[in-house]
PDB file of C-alpha atoms in Angstrom:
ATOM      1  CA  LYS Q1012       3.513 -15.417  -4.916  1.00  0.00           C
ATOM      2  CA  ALA Q1013       1.089 -13.619  -2.638  1.00  0.00           C
ATOM      3  CA  GLY Q1014      -0.309 -10.367  -3.962  1.00  0.00           C
ATOM      4  CA  VAL Q1015      -0.390  -6.979  -2.302  1.00  0.00           C
ATOM      5  CA  THR Q1016      -2.148  -7.272   1.035  1.00  0.00           C
ATOM      6  CA  GLN Q1017      -3.954  -4.395   2.672  1.00  0.00           C
ATOM      7  CA  THR Q1018      -5.443  -4.397   6.137  1.00  0.00           C
ATOM      8  CA  PRO Q1019      -7.997  -3.784   7.362  1.00  0.00           C
ATOM      9  CA  ARG Q1020     -10.450  -4.189   4.483  1.00  0.00           C
ATOM     10  CA  TYR Q1021     -13.044  -1.911   6.070  1.00  0.00           C
ATOM     11  CA  LEU Q1022     -12.784   0.762   8.718  1.00  0.00           C
ATOM     12  CA  ILE Q1023     -15.259   3.110  10.326  1.00  0.00           C
ATOM     13  CA  LYS Q1024     -14.030   6.135  12.233  1.00  0.00           C
ATOM     14  CA  THR Q1025     -15.473   9.388  13.508  1.00  0.00           C
ATOM     15  CA  ARG Q1026     -14.364  12.908  12.734  1.00  0.00           C
ATOM     16  CA  GLY Q1027     -11.268  14.016  14.589  1.00  0.00           C
ATOM     17  CA  GLN Q1028      -9.886  10.534  15.095  1.00  0.00           C
ATOM     18  CA  GLN Q1029      -6.785   9.215  13.434  1.00  0.00           C
ATOM     19  CA  VAL Q1030      -6.314   6.018  11.457  1.00  0.00           C
ATOM     20  CA  THR Q1031      -3.449   3.798  10.331  1.00  0.00           C
ATOM     21  CA  LEU Q1032      -3.666   1.589   7.268  1.00  0.00           C
ATOM     22  CA  SER Q1033      -1.231  -1.179   6.463  1.00  0.00           C
ATOM     23  CA  CYS Q1034       0.168  -2.533   3.212  1.00  0.00           C
ATOM     24  CA  SER Q1035       2.356  -5.578   2.584  1.00  0.00           C
ATOM     25  CA  PRO Q1036       3.860  -5.502  -0.910  1.00  0.00           C
ATOM     26  CA  ILE Q1037       4.627  -8.459  -3.108  1.00  0.00           C
ATOM     27  CA  SER Q1038       7.770 -10.211  -1.942  1.00  0.00           C
ATOM     28  CA  GLY Q1039      10.809  -8.589  -3.524  1.00  0.00           C
ATOM     29  CA  HIS Q1040       9.035  -5.345  -4.371  1.00  0.00           C
ATOM     30  CA  ARG Q1041      10.698  -2.312  -2.866  1.00  0.00           C
ATOM     31  CA  SER Q1042       8.492   0.519  -4.132  1.00  0.00           C
ATOM     32  CA  VAL Q1043       5.170   1.088  -2.399  1.00  0.00           C
ATOM     33  CA  SER Q1044       2.760   3.823  -3.397  1.00  0.00           C
ATOM     34  CA  TRP Q1045      -0.590   4.902  -2.000  1.00  0.00           C
ATOM     35  CA  TYR Q1046      -3.663   6.211  -3.802  1.00  0.00           C
ATOM     36  CA  GLN Q1047      -6.989   7.618  -2.667  1.00  0.00           C
ATOM     37  CA  GLN Q1048     -10.126   6.850  -4.657  1.00  0.00           C
ATOM     38  CA  THR Q1049     -13.359   8.773  -4.241  1.00  0.00           C
ATOM     39  CA  PRO Q1050     -16.422   8.981  -6.501  1.00  0.00           C
ATOM     40  CA  GLY Q1051     -15.864  12.697  -7.037  1.00  0.00           C
ATOM     41  CA  GLN Q1052     -12.090  12.909  -7.542  1.00  0.00           C
ATOM     42  CA  GLY Q1053     -11.303   9.455  -8.872  1.00  0.00           C
ATOM     43  CA  LEU Q1054      -7.908   7.904  -8.214  1.00  0.00           C
ATOM     44  CA  GLN Q1055      -5.356  10.323  -6.831  1.00  0.00           C
ATOM     45  CA  PHE Q1056      -1.734   9.705  -5.921  1.00  0.00           C
ATOM     46  CA  LEU Q1057      -0.840  10.216  -2.264  1.00  0.00           C
ATOM     47  CA  PHE Q1058       2.830   9.245  -1.912  1.00  0.00           C
ATOM     48  CA  GLU Q1059       5.471   6.715  -2.844  1.00  0.00           C
ATOM     49  CA  TYR Q1060       8.133   5.072  -0.702  1.00  0.00           C
ATOM     50  CA  PHE Q1061      11.318   3.326  -1.728  1.00  0.00           C
ATOM     51  CA  SER Q1062      13.973   2.013   0.632  1.00  0.00           C
ATOM     52  CA  GLU Q1063      12.199   3.573   3.608  1.00  0.00           C
ATOM     53  CA  THR Q1064      12.308   7.048   2.025  1.00  0.00           C
ATOM     54  CA  GLN Q1065       9.465   9.051   0.588  1.00  0.00           C
ATOM     55  CA  ARG Q1066      10.309   9.488  -3.085  1.00  0.00           C
ATOM     56  CA  ASN Q1067       7.233  11.302  -4.394  1.00  0.00           C
ATOM     57  CA  LYS Q1068       4.332  13.090  -2.780  1.00  0.00           C
ATOM     58  CA  GLY Q1069       0.958  14.076  -4.173  1.00  0.00           C
ATOM     59  CA  ASN Q1070      -1.075  17.159  -3.407  1.00  0.00           C
ATOM     60  CA  PHE Q1071      -2.590  16.217  -0.069  1.00  0.00           C
ATOM     61  CA  PRO Q1072      -2.497  18.029   3.283  1.00  0.00           C
ATOM     62  CA  GLY Q1073       0.033  17.173   5.947  1.00  0.00           C
ATOM     63  CA  ARG Q1074      -2.602  15.178   7.841  1.00  0.00           C
ATOM     64  CA  PHE Q1075      -1.761  12.392   5.421  1.00  0.00           C
ATOM     65  CA  SER Q1076       1.545  10.733   6.141  1.00  0.00           C
ATOM     66  CA  GLY Q1077       3.220   7.427   5.598  1.00  0.00           C
ATOM     67  CA  ARG Q1078       6.261   5.379   6.254  1.00  0.00           C
ATOM     68  CA  GLN Q1079       8.009   2.301   4.990  1.00  0.00           C
ATOM     69  CA  PHE Q1080       9.813  -0.307   7.023  1.00  0.00           C
ATOM     70  CA  SER Q1081      13.009  -2.181   6.222  1.00  0.00           C
ATOM     71  CA  ASN Q1082      10.987  -5.185   4.993  1.00  0.00           C
ATOM     72  CA  SER Q1083       9.211  -2.840   2.497  1.00  0.00           C
ATOM     73  CA  ARG Q1084       5.909  -3.021   4.350  1.00  0.00           C
ATOM     74  CA  SER Q1085       4.239   0.372   4.496  1.00  0.00           C
ATOM     75  CA  GLU Q1086       1.718   2.207   6.601  1.00  0.00           C
ATOM     76  CA  MET Q1087      -0.197   5.358   5.976  1.00  0.00           C
ATOM     77  CA  ASN Q1088      -1.702   7.532   8.658  1.00  0.00           C
ATOM     78  CA  VAL Q1089      -4.445  10.098   8.494  1.00  0.00           C
ATOM     79  CA  SER Q1090      -4.807  12.352  11.512  1.00  0.00           C
ATOM     80  CA  THR Q1091      -7.755  14.535  12.514  1.00  0.00           C
ATOM     81  CA  LEU Q1092     -10.122  12.751  10.162  1.00  0.00           C
ATOM     82  CA  GLU Q1093     -12.629  14.766   8.147  1.00  0.00           C
ATOM     83  CA  LEU Q1094     -15.800  13.562   6.445  1.00  0.00           C
ATOM     84  CA  GLY Q1095     -14.120  14.112   3.079  1.00  0.00           C
ATOM     85  CA  ASP Q1096     -11.457  11.537   3.921  1.00  0.00           C
ATOM     86  CA  SER Q1097     -14.007   8.789   3.371  1.00  0.00           C
ATOM     87  CA  ALA Q1098     -12.546   6.881   0.468  1.00  0.00           C
ATOM     88  CA  LEU Q1099     -11.007   3.683  -0.788  1.00  0.00           C
ATOM     89  CA  TYR Q1100      -7.282   3.759  -0.024  1.00  0.00           C
ATOM     90  CA  LEU Q1101      -5.223   1.668  -2.398  1.00  0.00           C
ATOM     91  CA  CYS Q1102      -1.677   0.488  -2.055  1.00  0.00           C
ATOM     92  CA  ALA Q1103       0.448  -0.556  -5.029  1.00  0.00           C
ATOM     93  CA  SER Q1104       3.856  -2.141  -5.230  1.00  0.00           C
ATOM     94  CA  SER Q1105       6.454  -2.622  -7.919  1.00  0.00           C
ATOM     95  CA  LEU Q1106      10.022  -3.843  -8.097  1.00  0.00           C
ATOM     96  CA  GLU Q1107      11.775  -0.494  -7.876  1.00  0.00           C
ATOM     97  CA  GLY Q1108       9.585   2.068  -9.640  1.00  0.00           C
ATOM     98  CA  ARG Q1109      12.569   3.401 -11.581  1.00  0.00           C
ATOM     99  CA  ARG Q1110      11.450   2.501 -15.089  1.00  0.00           C
ATOM    100  CA  THR Q1111       8.431   3.744 -17.002  1.00  0.00           C
ATOM    101  CA  ASN Q1112       7.729   0.257 -18.345  1.00  0.00           C
ATOM    102  CA  GLU Q1113       7.376  -1.215 -14.874  1.00  0.00           C
ATOM    103  CA  LYS Q1114       4.059  -2.749 -13.834  1.00  0.00           C
ATOM    104  CA  LEU Q1115       2.226  -1.787 -10.672  1.00  0.00           C
ATOM    105  CA  PHE Q1116       0.372  -4.340  -8.610  1.00  0.00           C
ATOM    106  CA  PHE Q1117      -2.511  -3.033  -6.521  1.00  0.00           C
ATOM    107  CA  GLY Q1118      -4.123  -4.389  -3.403  1.00  0.00           C
ATOM    108  CA  SER Q1119      -7.888  -4.558  -2.933  1.00  0.00           C
ATOM    109  CA  GLY Q1120      -7.825  -1.460  -0.766  1.00  0.00           C
ATOM    110  CA  THR Q1121      -9.091  -0.306   2.602  1.00  0.00           C
ATOM    111  CA  GLN Q1122     -12.543   1.267   2.549  1.00  0.00           C
ATOM    112  CA  LEU Q1123     -12.535   4.047   5.135  1.00  0.00           C
ATOM    113  CA  SER Q1124     -15.784   5.621   6.260  1.00  0.00           C
ATOM    114  CA  VAL Q1125     -15.655   8.730   8.429  1.00  0.00           C
ATOM    115  CA  LEU Q1126     -18.849   9.511  10.347  1.00  0.00           C
TER     116      LEU Q1126
ATOM    117  CA  ASP F1089       1.301  15.913 -16.371  1.00  0.00           C
ATOM    118  CA  ALA F1090       0.787  14.114 -19.629  1.00  0.00           C
ATOM    119  CA  LYS F1091      -2.930  13.706 -20.142  1.00  0.00           C
ATOM    120  CA  THR F1092      -5.082  11.057 -21.771  1.00  0.00           C
ATOM    121  CA  THR F1093      -8.653  11.305 -23.061  1.00  0.00           C
ATOM    122  CA  GLN F1094     -11.047   8.360 -23.050  1.00  0.00           C
ATOM    123  CA  PRO F1095     -14.785   7.987 -23.625  1.00  0.00           C
ATOM    124  CA  ASN F1096     -16.732   7.835 -20.369  1.00  0.00           C
ATOM    125  CA  SER F1097     -18.458   4.589 -21.212  1.00  0.00           C
ATOM    126  CA  MET F1098     -18.804   1.911 -23.865  1.00  0.00           C
ATOM    127  CA  GLU F1099     -21.044  -1.061 -24.320  1.00  0.00           C
ATOM    128  CA  SER F1100     -20.324  -4.395 -25.905  1.00  0.00           C
ATOM    129  CA  ASN F1101     -22.019  -7.726 -26.466  1.00  0.00           C
ATOM    130  CA  GLU F1102     -20.561 -10.826 -24.927  1.00  0.00           C
ATOM    131  CA  GLU F1103     -18.232 -12.813 -27.204  1.00  0.00           C
ATOM    132  CA  GLU F1104     -17.655  -9.809 -29.486  1.00  0.00           C
ATOM    133  CA  PRO F1105     -14.409  -7.815 -29.828  1.00  0.00           C
ATOM    134  CA  VAL F1106     -14.117  -4.510 -28.018  1.00  0.00           C
ATOM    135  CA  HIS F1107     -11.956  -1.582 -29.064  1.00  0.00           C
ATOM    136  CA  LEU F1108     -11.298   0.952 -26.302  1.00  0.00           C
ATOM    137  CA  PRO F1109      -9.736   4.179 -27.629  1.00  0.00           C
ATOM    138  CA  CYS F1110      -7.375   6.569 -25.888  1.00  0.00           C
ATOM    139  CA  ASN F1111      -6.007   9.890 -27.085  1.00  0.00           C
ATOM    140  CA  HIS F1112      -2.690  11.171 -25.793  1.00  0.00           C
ATOM    141  CA  SER F1113      -1.690  13.962 -28.152  1.00  0.00           C
ATOM    142  CA  THR F1114       0.981  15.407 -25.818  1.00  0.00           C
ATOM    143  CA  ILE F1115       2.903  12.137 -25.504  1.00  0.00           C
ATOM    144  CA  SER F1116       6.695  12.378 -25.541  1.00  0.00           C
ATOM    145  CA  GLY F1117       9.102   9.993 -27.191  1.00  0.00           C
ATOM    146  CA  THR F1118       9.970   8.028 -24.067  1.00  0.00           C
ATOM    147  CA  ASP F1119       6.504   7.845 -22.486  1.00  0.00           C
ATOM    148  CA  TYR F1120       5.105   4.355 -22.145  1.00  0.00           C
ATOM    149  CA  ILE F1121       1.375   3.772 -22.647  1.00  0.00           C
ATOM    150  CA  HIS F1122      -0.114   1.613 -19.898  1.00  0.00           C
ATOM    151  CA  TRP F1123      -3.599   0.204 -19.484  1.00  0.00           C
ATOM    152  CA  TYR F1124      -5.101  -0.863 -16.199  1.00  0.00           C
ATOM    153  CA  ARG F1125      -8.604  -1.989 -15.406  1.00  0.00           C
ATOM    154  CA  GLN F1126     -10.585  -1.920 -12.198  1.00  0.00           C
ATOM    155  CA  LEU F1127     -13.209  -4.545 -11.559  1.00  0.00           C
ATOM    156  CA  PRO F1128     -15.950  -3.766  -9.033  1.00  0.00           C
ATOM    157  CA  SER F1129     -14.741  -3.760  -5.422  1.00  0.00           C
ATOM    158  CA  GLN F1130     -11.121  -4.376  -6.425  1.00  0.00           C
ATOM    159  CA  GLY F1131      -7.946  -2.406  -6.950  1.00  0.00           C
ATOM    160  CA  PRO F1132      -6.730  -1.638 -10.475  1.00  0.00           C
ATOM    161  CA  GLU F1133      -5.159  -4.497 -12.364  1.00  0.00           C
ATOM    162  CA  TYR F1134      -2.417  -4.217 -14.965  1.00  0.00           C
ATOM    163  CA  VAL F1135      -3.569  -5.118 -18.471  1.00  0.00           C
ATOM    164  CA  ILE F1136      -0.852  -4.224 -20.974  1.00  0.00           C
ATOM    165  CA  HIS F1137       1.710  -1.592 -21.901  1.00  0.00           C
ATOM    166  CA  GLY F1138       3.679  -0.516 -24.954  1.00  0.00           C
ATOM    167  CA  LEU F1139       5.982   2.136 -26.380  1.00  0.00           C
ATOM    168  CA  THR F1140       5.795   2.152 -30.171  1.00  0.00           C
ATOM    169  CA  SER F1141       4.935  -1.269 -31.533  1.00  0.00           C
ATOM    170  CA  ASN F1142       1.667  -3.127 -31.142  1.00  0.00           C
ATOM    171  CA  VAL F1143       1.687  -5.523 -28.194  1.00  0.00           C
ATOM    172  CA  ASN F1144      -0.197  -8.704 -27.393  1.00  0.00           C
ATOM    173  CA  ASN F1145      -0.597 -10.678 -24.215  1.00  0.00           C
ATOM    174  CA  ARG F1146      -3.053 -13.224 -22.892  1.00  0.00           C
ATOM    175  CA  MET F1147      -5.470 -10.536 -21.728  1.00  0.00           C
ATOM    176  CA  ALA F1148      -5.547  -8.082 -24.615  1.00  0.00           C
ATOM    177  CA  SER F1149      -3.818  -6.386 -27.519  1.00  0.00           C
ATOM    178  CA  LEU F1150      -2.579  -2.820 -27.667  1.00  0.00           C
ATOM    179  CA  ALA F1151      -2.542  -1.025 -30.992  1.00  0.00           C
ATOM    180  CA  ILE F1152      -0.471   2.164 -31.039  1.00  0.00           C
ATOM    181  CA  ALA F1153      -0.867   4.741 -33.782  1.00  0.00           C
ATOM    182  CA  GLU F1154       2.187   5.500 -35.877  1.00  0.00           C
ATOM    183  CA  ASP F1155       2.421   9.048 -34.486  1.00  0.00           C
ATOM    184  CA  ARG F1156       1.766   7.660 -30.975  1.00  0.00           C
ATOM    185  CA  LYS F1157      -0.903  10.269 -30.332  1.00  0.00           C
ATOM    186  CA  SER F1158      -3.529   7.605 -29.783  1.00  0.00           C
ATOM    187  CA  SER F1159      -3.838   3.953 -28.889  1.00  0.00           C
ATOM    188  CA  THR F1160      -6.536   1.293 -28.733  1.00  0.00           C
ATOM    189  CA  LEU F1161      -6.943  -1.506 -26.255  1.00  0.00           C
ATOM    190  CA  ILE F1162      -8.484  -4.527 -27.925  1.00  0.00           C
ATOM    191  CA  LEU F1163     -10.309  -7.263 -26.047  1.00  0.00           C
ATOM    192  CA  HIS F1164     -10.723  -9.991 -28.631  1.00  0.00           C
ATOM    193  CA  ARG F1165     -13.799 -11.645 -27.121  1.00  0.00           C
ATOM    194  CA  ALA F1166     -15.504  -9.754 -24.336  1.00  0.00           C
ATOM    195  CA  THR F1167     -16.861 -11.746 -21.435  1.00  0.00           C
ATOM    196  CA  LEU F1168     -19.058 -10.615 -18.568  1.00  0.00           C
ATOM    197  CA  ARG F1169     -15.947 -10.666 -16.393  1.00  0.00           C
ATOM    198  CA  ASP F1170     -14.410  -7.945 -18.548  1.00  0.00           C
ATOM    199  CA  ALA F1171     -16.974  -5.412 -17.311  1.00  0.00           C
ATOM    200  CA  ALA F1172     -14.763  -2.866 -15.568  1.00  0.00           C
ATOM    201  CA  VAL F1173     -13.364   0.656 -15.733  1.00  0.00           C
ATOM    202  CA  TYR F1174     -10.388   0.764 -18.102  1.00  0.00           C
ATOM    203  CA  TYR F1175      -7.701   3.381 -17.537  1.00  0.00           C
ATOM    204  CA  CYS F1176      -5.205   4.525 -20.142  1.00  0.00           C
ATOM    205  CA  ILE F1177      -2.140   6.053 -18.466  1.00  0.00           C
ATOM    206  CA  LEU F1178       1.098   7.581 -19.697  1.00  0.00           C
ATOM    207  CA  ARG F1179       4.156   6.651 -17.667  1.00  0.00           C
ATOM    208  CA  VAL F1180       6.174   9.826 -17.966  1.00  0.00           C
ATOM    209  CA  ASN F1181       8.708   9.756 -15.195  1.00  0.00           C
ATOM    210  CA  ALA F1182      10.381   7.165 -13.089  1.00  0.00           C
ATOM    211  CA  GLY F1183       8.543   6.608  -9.853  1.00  0.00           C
ATOM    212  CA  ASN F1184       5.047   5.283  -9.398  1.00  0.00           C
ATOM    213  CA  MET F1185       3.226   8.595  -9.352  1.00  0.00           C
ATOM    214  CA  LEU F1186       0.539   7.680 -11.855  1.00  0.00           C
ATOM    215  CA  THR F1187      -2.106  10.114 -13.071  1.00  0.00           C
ATOM    216  CA  PHE F1188      -5.429   8.374 -13.551  1.00  0.00           C
ATOM    217  CA  GLY F1189      -8.123  10.030 -15.624  1.00  0.00           C
ATOM    218  CA  GLY F1190     -11.755   9.073 -15.483  1.00  0.00           C
ATOM    219  CA  GLY F1191     -11.297   5.918 -17.533  1.00  0.00           C
ATOM    220  CA  THR F1192     -13.863   4.148 -19.695  1.00  0.00           C
ATOM    221  CA  ARG F1193     -16.570   2.125 -18.034  1.00  0.00           C
ATOM    222  CA  LEU F1194     -17.106  -0.963 -20.180  1.00  0.00           C
ATOM    223  CA  MET F1195     -20.458  -2.666 -19.934  1.00  0.00           C
ATOM    224  CA  VAL F1196     -20.815  -6.151 -21.413  1.00  0.00           C
ATOM    225  CA  LYS F1197     -24.261  -7.427 -22.334  1.00  0.00           C
ATOM    226  CA  PRO F1198     -25.037 -11.139 -22.345  1.00  0.00           C
TER     227      PRO F1198
END
């Protein structure tokens, strides 16, 4: 089975631009969640999608948004980029995300640099 | 959120066992203890999880204290490939909104 696939692997943008990151979950997984990782703040939860609906949301500004498609693939969008948005963005998938003994599978991430 | 406390870093020699501790004194009865690790330039990787009893899998063992206020991840024979940041996480609620602490950076010396 293929793992979680994130594209692109690296991205360079300038302040004020917007960016879209893509995540393909493991086949059969319906829950997709997104995390931001920075050296200063560590790994922080952004949001989670299940059946095309946002189920949970972390403490991030509205510039960060996402969506999930009927095939469970997900995208996240960051508008009006700021320097502080430079980070590794990680996507994780799991079967349904309804049980606390469920494993998460992470992709290798998209490294975003904002200049 | 339920919180865990781990040492910032630990060092081990190759081929020796490693015991990575985690304190979670505010754990509730239904919270699962999960461990993930993050190798350099990769996303986190599931290692093991447990509720009350000790658990073993091909990667590691998880020893859970009787009062469940602490746990220990055991790597039986550390290799250079085990050098990573290890995160101890409590799964409190349904949904994949995990709270990652700082983790323990494990360094393995040849």
